[in-house]
GROMACS .gro file of N, CA and C in nm:
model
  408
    1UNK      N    1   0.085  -0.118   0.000
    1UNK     CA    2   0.000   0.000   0.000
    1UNK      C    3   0.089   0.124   0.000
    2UNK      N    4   0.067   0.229  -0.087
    2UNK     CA    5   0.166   0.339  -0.093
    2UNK      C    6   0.061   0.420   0.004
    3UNK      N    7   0.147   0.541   0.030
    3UNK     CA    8   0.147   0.613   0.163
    3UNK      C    9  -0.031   0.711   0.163
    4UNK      N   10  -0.018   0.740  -0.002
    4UNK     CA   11  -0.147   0.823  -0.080
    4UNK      C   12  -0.227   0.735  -0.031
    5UNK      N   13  -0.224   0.628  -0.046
    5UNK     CA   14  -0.391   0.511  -0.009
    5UNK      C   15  -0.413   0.497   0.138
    6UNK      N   16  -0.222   0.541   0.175
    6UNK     CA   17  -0.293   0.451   0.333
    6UNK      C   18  -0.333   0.601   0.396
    7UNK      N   19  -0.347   0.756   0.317
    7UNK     CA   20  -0.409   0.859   0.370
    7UNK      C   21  -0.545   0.832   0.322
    8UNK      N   22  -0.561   0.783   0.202
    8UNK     CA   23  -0.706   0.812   0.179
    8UNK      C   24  -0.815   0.706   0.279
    9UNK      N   25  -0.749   0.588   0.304
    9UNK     CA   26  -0.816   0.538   0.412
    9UNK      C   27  -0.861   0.617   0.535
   10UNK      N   28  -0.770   0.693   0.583
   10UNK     CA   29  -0.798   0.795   0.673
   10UNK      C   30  -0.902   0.865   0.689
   11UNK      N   31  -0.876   0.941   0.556
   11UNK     CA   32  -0.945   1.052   0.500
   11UNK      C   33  -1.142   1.014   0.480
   12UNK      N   34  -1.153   0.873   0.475
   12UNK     CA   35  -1.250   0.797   0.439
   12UNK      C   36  -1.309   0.810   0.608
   13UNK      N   37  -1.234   0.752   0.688
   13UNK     CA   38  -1.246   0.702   0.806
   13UNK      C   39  -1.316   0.854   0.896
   14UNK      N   40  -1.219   0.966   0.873
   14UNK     CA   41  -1.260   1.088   0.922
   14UNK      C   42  -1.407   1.160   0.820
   15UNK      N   43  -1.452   1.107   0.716
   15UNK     CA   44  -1.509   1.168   0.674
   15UNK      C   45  -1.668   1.115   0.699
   16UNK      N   46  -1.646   0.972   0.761
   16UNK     CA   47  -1.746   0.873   0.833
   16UNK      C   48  -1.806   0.937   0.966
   17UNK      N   49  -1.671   0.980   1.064
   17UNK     CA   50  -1.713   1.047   1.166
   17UNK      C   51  -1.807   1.157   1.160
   18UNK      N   52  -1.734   1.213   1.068
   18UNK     CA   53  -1.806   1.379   1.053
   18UNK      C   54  -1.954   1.337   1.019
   19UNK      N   55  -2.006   1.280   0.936
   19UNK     CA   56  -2.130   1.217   0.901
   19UNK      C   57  -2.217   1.117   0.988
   20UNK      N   58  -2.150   1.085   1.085
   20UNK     CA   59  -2.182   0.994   1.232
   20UNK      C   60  -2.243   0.875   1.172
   21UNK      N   61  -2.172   0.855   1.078
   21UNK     CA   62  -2.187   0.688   0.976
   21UNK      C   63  -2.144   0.618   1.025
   22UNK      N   64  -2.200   0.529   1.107
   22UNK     CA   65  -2.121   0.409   1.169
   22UNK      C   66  -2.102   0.317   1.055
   23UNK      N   67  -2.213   0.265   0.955
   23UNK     CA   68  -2.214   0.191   0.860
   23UNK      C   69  -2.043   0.202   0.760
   24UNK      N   70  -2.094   0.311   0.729
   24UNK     CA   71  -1.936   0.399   0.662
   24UNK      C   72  -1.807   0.379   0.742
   25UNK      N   73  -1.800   0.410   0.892
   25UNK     CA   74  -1.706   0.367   0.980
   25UNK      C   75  -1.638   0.185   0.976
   26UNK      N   76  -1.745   0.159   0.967
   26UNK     CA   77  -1.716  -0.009   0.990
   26UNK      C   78  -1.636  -0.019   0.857
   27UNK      N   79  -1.666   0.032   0.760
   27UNK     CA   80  -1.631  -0.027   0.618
   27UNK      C   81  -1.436   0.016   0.611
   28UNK      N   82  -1.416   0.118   0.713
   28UNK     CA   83  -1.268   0.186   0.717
   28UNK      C   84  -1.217   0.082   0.785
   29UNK      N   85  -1.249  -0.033   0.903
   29UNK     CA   86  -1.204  -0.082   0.974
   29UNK      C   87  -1.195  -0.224   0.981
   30UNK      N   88  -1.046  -0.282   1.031
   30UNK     CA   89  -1.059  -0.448   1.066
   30UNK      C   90  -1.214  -0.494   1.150
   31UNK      N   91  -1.221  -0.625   1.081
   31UNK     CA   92  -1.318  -0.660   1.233
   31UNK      C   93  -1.240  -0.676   1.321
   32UNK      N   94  -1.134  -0.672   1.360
   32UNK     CA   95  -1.002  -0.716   1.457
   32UNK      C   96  -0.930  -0.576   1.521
   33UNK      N   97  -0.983  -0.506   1.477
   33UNK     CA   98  -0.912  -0.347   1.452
   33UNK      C   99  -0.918  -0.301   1.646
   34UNK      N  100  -0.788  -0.238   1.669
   34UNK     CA  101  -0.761  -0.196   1.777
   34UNK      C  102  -0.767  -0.108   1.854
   35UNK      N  103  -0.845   0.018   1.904
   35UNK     CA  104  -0.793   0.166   1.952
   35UNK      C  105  -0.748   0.157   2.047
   36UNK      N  106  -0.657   0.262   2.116
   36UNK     CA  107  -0.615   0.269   2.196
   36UNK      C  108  -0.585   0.426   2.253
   37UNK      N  109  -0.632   0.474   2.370
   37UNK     CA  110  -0.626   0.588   2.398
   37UNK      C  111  -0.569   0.561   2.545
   38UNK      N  112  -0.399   0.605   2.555
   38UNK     CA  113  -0.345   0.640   2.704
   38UNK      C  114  -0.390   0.721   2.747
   39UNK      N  115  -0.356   0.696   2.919
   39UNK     CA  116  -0.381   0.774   3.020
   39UNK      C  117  -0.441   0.722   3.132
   40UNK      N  118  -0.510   0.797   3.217
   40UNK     CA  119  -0.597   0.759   3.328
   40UNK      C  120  -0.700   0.903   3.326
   41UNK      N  121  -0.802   0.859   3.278
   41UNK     CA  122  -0.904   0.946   3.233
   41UNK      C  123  -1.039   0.873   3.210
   42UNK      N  124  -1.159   0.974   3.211
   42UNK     CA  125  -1.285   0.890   3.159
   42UNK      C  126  -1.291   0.821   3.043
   43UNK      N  127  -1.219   0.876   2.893
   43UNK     CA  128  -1.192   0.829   2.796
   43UNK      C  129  -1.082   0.737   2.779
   44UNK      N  130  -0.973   0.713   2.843
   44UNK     CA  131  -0.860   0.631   2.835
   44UNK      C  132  -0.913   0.436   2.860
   45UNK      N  133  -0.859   0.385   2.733
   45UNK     CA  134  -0.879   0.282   2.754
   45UNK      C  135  -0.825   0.207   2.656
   46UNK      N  136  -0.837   0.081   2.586
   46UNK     CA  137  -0.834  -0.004   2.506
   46UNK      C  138  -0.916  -0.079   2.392
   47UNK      N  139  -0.985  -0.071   2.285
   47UNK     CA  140  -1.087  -0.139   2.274
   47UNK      C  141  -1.027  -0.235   2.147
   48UNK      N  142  -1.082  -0.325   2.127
   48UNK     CA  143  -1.074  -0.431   2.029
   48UNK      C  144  -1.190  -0.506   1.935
   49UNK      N  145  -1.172  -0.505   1.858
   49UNK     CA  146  -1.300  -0.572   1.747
   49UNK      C  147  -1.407  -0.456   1.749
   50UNK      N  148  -1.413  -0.503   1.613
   50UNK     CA  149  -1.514  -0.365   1.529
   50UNK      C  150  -1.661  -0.361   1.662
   51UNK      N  151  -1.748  -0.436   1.706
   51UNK     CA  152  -1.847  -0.429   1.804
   51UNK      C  153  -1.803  -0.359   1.886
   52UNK      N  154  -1.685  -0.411   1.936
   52UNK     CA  155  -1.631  -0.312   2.069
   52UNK      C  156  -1.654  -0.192   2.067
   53UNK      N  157  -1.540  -0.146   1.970
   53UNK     CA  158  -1.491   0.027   1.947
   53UNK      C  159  -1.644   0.027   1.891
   54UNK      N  160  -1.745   0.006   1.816
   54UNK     CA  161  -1.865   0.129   1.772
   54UNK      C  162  -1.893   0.107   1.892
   55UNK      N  163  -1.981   0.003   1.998
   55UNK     CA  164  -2.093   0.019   2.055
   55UNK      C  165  -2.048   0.022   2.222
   56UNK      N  166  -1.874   0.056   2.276
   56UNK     CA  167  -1.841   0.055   2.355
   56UNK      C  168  -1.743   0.211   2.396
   57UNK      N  169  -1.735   0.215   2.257
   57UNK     CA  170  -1.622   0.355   2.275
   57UNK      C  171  -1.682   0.459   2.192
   58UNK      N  172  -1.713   0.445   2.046
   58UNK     CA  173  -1.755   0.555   1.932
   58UNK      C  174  -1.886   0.593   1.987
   59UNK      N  175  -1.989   0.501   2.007
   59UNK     CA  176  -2.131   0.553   2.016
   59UNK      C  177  -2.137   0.630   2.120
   60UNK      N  178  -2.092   0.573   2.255
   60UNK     CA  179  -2.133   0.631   2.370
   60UNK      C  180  -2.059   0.764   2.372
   61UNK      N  181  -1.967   0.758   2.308
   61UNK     CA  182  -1.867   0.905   2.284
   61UNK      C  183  -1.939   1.023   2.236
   62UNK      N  184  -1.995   0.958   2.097
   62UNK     CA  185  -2.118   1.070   2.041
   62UNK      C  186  -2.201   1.129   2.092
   63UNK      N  187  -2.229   1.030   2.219
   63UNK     CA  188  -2.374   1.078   2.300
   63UNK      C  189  -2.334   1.158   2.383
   64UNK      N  190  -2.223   1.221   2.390
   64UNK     CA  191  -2.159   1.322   2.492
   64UNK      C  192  -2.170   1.437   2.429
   65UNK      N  193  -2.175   1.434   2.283
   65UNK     CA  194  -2.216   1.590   2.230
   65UNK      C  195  -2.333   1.587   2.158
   66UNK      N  196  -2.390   1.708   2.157
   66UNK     CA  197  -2.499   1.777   2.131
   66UNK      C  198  -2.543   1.741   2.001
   67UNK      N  199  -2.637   1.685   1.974
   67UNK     CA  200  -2.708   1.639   1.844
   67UNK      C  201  -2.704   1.734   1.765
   68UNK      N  202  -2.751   1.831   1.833
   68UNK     CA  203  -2.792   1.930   1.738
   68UNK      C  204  -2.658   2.051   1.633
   69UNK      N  205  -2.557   2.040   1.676
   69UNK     CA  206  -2.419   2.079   1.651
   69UNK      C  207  -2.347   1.981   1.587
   70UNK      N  208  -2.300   2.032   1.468
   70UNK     CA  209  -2.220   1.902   1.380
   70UNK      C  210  -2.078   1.874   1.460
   71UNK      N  211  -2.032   1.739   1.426
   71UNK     CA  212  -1.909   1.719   1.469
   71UNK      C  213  -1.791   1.727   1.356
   72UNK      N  214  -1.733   1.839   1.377
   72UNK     CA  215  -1.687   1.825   1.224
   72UNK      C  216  -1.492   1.776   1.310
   73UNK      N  217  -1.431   1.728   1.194
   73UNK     CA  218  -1.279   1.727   1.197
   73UNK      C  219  -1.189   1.834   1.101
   74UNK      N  220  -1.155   1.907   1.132
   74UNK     CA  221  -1.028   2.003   1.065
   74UNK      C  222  -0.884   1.949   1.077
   75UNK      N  223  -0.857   1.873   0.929
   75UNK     CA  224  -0.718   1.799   0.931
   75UNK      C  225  -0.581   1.923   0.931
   76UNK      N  226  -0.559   1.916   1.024
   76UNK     CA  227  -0.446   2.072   1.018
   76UNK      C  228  -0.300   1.953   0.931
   77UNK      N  229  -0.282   1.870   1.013
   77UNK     CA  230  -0.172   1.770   0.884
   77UNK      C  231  -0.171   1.634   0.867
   78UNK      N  232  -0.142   1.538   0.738
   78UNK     CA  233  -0.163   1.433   0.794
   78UNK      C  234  -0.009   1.377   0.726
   79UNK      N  235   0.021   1.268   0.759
   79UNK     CA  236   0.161   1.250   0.717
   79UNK      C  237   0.183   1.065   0.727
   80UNK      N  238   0.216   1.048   0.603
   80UNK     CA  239   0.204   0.911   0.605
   80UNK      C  240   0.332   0.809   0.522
   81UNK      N  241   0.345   0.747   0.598
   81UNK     CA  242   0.501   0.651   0.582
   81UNK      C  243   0.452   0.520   0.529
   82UNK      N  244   0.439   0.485   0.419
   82UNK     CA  245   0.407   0.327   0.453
   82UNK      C  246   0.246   0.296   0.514
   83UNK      N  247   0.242   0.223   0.569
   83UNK     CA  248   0.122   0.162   0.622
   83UNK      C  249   0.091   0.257   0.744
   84UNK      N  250   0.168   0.373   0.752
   84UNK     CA  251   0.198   0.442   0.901
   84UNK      C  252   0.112   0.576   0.858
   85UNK      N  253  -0.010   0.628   0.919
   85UNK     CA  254  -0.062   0.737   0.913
   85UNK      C  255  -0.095   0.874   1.030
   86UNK      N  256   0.032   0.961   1.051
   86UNK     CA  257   0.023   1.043   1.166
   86UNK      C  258  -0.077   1.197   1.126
   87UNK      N  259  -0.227   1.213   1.204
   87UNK     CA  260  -0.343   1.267   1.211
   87UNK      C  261  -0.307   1.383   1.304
   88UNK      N  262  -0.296   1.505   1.274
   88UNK     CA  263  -0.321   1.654   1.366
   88UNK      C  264  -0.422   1.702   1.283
   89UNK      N  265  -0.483   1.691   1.396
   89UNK     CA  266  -0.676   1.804   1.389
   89UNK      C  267  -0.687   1.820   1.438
   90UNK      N  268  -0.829   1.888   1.420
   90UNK     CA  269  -0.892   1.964   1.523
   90UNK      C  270  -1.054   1.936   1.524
   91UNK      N  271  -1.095   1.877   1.668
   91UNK     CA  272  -1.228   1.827   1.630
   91UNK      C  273  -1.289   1.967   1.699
   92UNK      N  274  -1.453   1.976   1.659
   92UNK     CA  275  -1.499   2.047   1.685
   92UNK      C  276  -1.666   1.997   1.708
   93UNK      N  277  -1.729   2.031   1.819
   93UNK     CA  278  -1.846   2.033   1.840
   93UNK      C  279  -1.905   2.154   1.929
   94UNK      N  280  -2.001   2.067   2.006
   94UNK     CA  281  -2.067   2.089   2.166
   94UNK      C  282  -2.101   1.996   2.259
   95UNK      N  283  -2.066   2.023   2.366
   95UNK     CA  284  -2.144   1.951   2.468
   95UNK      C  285  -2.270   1.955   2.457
   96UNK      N  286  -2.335   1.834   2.513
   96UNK     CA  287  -2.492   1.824   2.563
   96UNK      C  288  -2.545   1.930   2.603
   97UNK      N  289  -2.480   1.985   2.700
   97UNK     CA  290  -2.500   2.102   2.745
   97UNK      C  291  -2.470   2.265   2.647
   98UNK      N  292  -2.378   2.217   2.577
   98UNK     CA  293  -2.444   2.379   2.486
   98UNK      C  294  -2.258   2.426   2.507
   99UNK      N  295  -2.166   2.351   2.577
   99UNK     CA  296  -2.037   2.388   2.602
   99UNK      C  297  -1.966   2.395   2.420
  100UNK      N  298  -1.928   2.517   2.379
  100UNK     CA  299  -1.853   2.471   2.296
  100UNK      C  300  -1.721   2.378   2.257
  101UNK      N  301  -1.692   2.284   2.222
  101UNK     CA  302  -1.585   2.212   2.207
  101UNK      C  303  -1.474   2.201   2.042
  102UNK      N  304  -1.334   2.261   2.157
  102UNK     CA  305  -1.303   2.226   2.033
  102UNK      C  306  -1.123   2.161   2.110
  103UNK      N  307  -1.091   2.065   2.035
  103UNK     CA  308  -1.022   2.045   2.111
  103UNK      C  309  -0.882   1.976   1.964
  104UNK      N  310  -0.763   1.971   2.000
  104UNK     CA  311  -0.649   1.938   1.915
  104UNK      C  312  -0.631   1.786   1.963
  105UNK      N  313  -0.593   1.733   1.855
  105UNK     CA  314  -0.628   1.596   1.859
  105UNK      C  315  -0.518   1.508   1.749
  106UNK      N  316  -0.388   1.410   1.833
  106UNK     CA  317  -0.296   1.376   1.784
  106UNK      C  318  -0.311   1.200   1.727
  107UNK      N  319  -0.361   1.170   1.606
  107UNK     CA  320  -0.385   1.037   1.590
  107UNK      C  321  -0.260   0.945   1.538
  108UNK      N  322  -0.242   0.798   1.541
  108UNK     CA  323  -0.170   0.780   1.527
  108UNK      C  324  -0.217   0.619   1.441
  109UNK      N  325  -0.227   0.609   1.328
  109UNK     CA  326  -0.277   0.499   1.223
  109UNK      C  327  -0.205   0.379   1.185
  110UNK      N  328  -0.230   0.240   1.188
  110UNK     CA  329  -0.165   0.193   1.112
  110UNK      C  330  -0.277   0.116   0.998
  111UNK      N  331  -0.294   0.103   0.884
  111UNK     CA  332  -0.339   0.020   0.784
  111UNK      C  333  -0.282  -0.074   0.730
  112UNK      N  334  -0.361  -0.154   0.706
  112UNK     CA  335  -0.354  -0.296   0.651
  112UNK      C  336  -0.461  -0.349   0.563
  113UNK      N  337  -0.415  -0.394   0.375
  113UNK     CA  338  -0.457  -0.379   0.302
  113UNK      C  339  -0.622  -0.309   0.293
  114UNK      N  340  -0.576  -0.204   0.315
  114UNK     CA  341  -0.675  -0.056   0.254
  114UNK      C  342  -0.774  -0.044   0.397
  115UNK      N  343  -0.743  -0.107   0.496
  115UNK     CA  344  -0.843  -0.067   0.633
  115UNK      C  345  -0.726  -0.058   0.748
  116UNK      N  346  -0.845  -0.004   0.855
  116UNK     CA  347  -0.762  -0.001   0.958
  116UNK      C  348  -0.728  -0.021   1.058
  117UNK      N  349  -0.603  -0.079   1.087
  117UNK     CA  350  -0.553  -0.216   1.219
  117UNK      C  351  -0.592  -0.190   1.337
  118UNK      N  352  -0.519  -0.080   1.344
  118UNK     CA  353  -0.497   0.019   1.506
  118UNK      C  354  -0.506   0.189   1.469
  119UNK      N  355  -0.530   0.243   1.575
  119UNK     CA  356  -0.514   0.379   1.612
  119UNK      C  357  -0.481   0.385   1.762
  120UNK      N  358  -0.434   0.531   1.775
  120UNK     CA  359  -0.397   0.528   1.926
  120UNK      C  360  -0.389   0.678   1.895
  121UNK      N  361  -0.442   0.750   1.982
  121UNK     CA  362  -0.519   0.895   1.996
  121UNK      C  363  -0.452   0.957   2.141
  122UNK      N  364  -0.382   1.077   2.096
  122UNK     CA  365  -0.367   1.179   2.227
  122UNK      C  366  -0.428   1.310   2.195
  123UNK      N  367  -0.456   1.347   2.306
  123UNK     CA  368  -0.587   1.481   2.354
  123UNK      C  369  -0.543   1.555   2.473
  124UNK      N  370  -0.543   1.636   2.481
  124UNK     CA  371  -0.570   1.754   2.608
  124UNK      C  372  -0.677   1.646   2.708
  125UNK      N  373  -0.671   1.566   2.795
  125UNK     CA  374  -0.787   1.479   2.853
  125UNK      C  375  -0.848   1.576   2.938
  126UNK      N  376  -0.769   1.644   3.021
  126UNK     CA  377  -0.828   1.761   3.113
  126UNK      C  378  -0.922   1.826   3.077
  127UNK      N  379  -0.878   1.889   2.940
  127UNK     CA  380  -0.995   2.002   2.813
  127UNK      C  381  -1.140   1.925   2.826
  128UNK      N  382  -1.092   1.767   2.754
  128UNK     CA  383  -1.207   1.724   2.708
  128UNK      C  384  -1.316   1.613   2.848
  129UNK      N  385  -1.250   1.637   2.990
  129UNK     CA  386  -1.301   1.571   3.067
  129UNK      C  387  -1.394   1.703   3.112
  130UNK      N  388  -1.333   1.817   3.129
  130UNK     CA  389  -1.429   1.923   3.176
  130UNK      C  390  -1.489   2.002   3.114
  131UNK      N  391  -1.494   1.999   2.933
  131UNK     CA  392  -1.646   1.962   2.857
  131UNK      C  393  -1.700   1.919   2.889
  132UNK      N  394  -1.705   1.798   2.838
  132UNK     CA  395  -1.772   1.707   2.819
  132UNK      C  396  -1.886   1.630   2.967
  133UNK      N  397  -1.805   1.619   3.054
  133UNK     CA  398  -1.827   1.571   3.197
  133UNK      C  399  -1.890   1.644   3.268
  134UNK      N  400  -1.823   1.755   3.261
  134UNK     CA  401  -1.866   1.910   3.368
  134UNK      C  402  -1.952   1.983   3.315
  135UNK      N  403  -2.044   1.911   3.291
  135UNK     CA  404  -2.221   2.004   3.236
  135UNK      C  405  -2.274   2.061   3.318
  136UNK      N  406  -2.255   2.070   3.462
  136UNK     CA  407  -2.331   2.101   3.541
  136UNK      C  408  -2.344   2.261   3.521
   0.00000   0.00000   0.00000
């Protein structure tokens, strides 16, 4: 896979989110496929197999922002080696609550023939724990 395909997988993958296509999502991803987000945080964790990550990590994630406010992604760069795809954006929504969110967001890709294996995601967790969390 040259480096152009293993962005446009990306590019596919982020353009699923923005559209809150899970259907579209699944189609970017292994059924085996890995995320991984360090730390010790509400969001920090591990997930594995396509069921997992939508209906354990992606969905319930969504339900933290505001329906009514798009979730869009602003790719500030993406940079890709091989099967290796490094993601700086900028996501943007709202909280449930009406909090604007926007937060910088460091992804880190690997693909395997034209989908994708693993990711592993760093964030401001602080930013996005007292959005998201701190509705009160």
């Amino acid at each position: 896979m040259t480096s152009t395909d293993a962005k446009s997988v990306v590019l596919a993958y982020l353009k699923a989110i923005d559209e809150r296509n899970p259907e579209a999502i699944q189609a970017t991803l292994w059924e085996d496929v890995e995320f991984r987000i360090p730390g010790d945080h509400a969001l920090a964790g591990n997930w594995v197999g396509m069921d997992e990550i939508l209906n354990k990590f992606m969905l319930p994630l969504m339900d933290l922002f505001s329906p009514d406010v798009p979730y869009t992604i602003e790719t500030s760069q993406i940079v890709a080696e091989g099967d290796t795809v490094v993601l700086d954006c900028v996501a943007r929504s709202a909280s449930r609550s009406g909090k604007p969110y926007e937060a910088n967001i460091v992804s880190v890709f690997s693909i395997r023939d034209g989908r994708i294996k693993t990711m592993r995601e760093f964030f401001d967790t602080q930013y996005f724990v007292r959005t998201l969390f701190d509705n009160a």
